[in-house]
XYZ file of C-alpha atoms in Angstrom:
69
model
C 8.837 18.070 20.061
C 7.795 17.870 16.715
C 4.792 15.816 15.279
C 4.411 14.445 11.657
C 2.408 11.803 9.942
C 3.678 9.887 6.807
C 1.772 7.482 4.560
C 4.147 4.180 3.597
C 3.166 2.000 1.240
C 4.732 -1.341 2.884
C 3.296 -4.371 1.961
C 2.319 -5.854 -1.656
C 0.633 -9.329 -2.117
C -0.172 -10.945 -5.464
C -3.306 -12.869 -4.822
C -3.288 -15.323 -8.277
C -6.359 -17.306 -7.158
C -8.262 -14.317 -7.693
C -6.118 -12.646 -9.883
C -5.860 -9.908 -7.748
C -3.308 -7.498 -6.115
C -3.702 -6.618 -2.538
C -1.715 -3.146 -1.427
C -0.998 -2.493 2.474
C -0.364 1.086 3.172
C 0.924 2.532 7.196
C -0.074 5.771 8.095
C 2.326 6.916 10.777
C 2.488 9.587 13.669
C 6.028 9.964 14.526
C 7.327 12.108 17.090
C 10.968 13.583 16.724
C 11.272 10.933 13.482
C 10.265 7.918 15.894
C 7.013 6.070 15.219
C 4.565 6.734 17.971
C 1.591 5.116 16.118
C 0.893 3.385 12.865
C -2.477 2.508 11.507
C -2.940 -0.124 8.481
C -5.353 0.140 5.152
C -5.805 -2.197 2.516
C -7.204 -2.131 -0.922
C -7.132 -5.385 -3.269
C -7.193 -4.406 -7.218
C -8.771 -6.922 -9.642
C -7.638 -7.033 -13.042
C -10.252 -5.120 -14.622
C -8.714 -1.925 -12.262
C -5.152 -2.123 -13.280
C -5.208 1.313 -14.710
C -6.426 2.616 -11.157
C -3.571 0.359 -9.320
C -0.623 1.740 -11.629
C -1.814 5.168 -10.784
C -2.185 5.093 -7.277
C 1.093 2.450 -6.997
C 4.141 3.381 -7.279
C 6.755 0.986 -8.747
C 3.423 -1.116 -10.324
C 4.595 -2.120 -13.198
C 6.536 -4.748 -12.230
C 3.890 -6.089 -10.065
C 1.035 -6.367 -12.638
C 4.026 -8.294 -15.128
C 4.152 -10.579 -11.857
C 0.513 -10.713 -11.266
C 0.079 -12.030 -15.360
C -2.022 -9.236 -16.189
């Protein structure tokens, strides 16, 4: 039986009201490659912290040309 934990990034929302990107990351347990738990974080990036989102984002690029920024 073998235990590992992986962080997923699995959800991305532009928010254009706010002109904001919202990022949804799972960190999961799984046991013998099947999910036994999953835990959910969240972090919304304003405009003025694009430089932080691209570097902590992967892929971001095309979300900040869909964002407007």
């Amino acid at each position: 039986m073998a235990f590992t934990e992986q962080t997923i990034l699995n959800q991305i929302t532009v928010l254009p009201a706010q002109s904001a990107i919202q990022v949804q990351w799972a960190n999961q347990v799984l046991r013998d490659n099947e999910v036994i738990s999953e835990t959910y974080h969240r972090k919304a990036y304003m405009k003025e912290q694009q430089a932080e989102f691209e570097a902590e984002v992967t892929g971001a690029a095309a979300y900040v040309t869909a964002a407007g920024w």
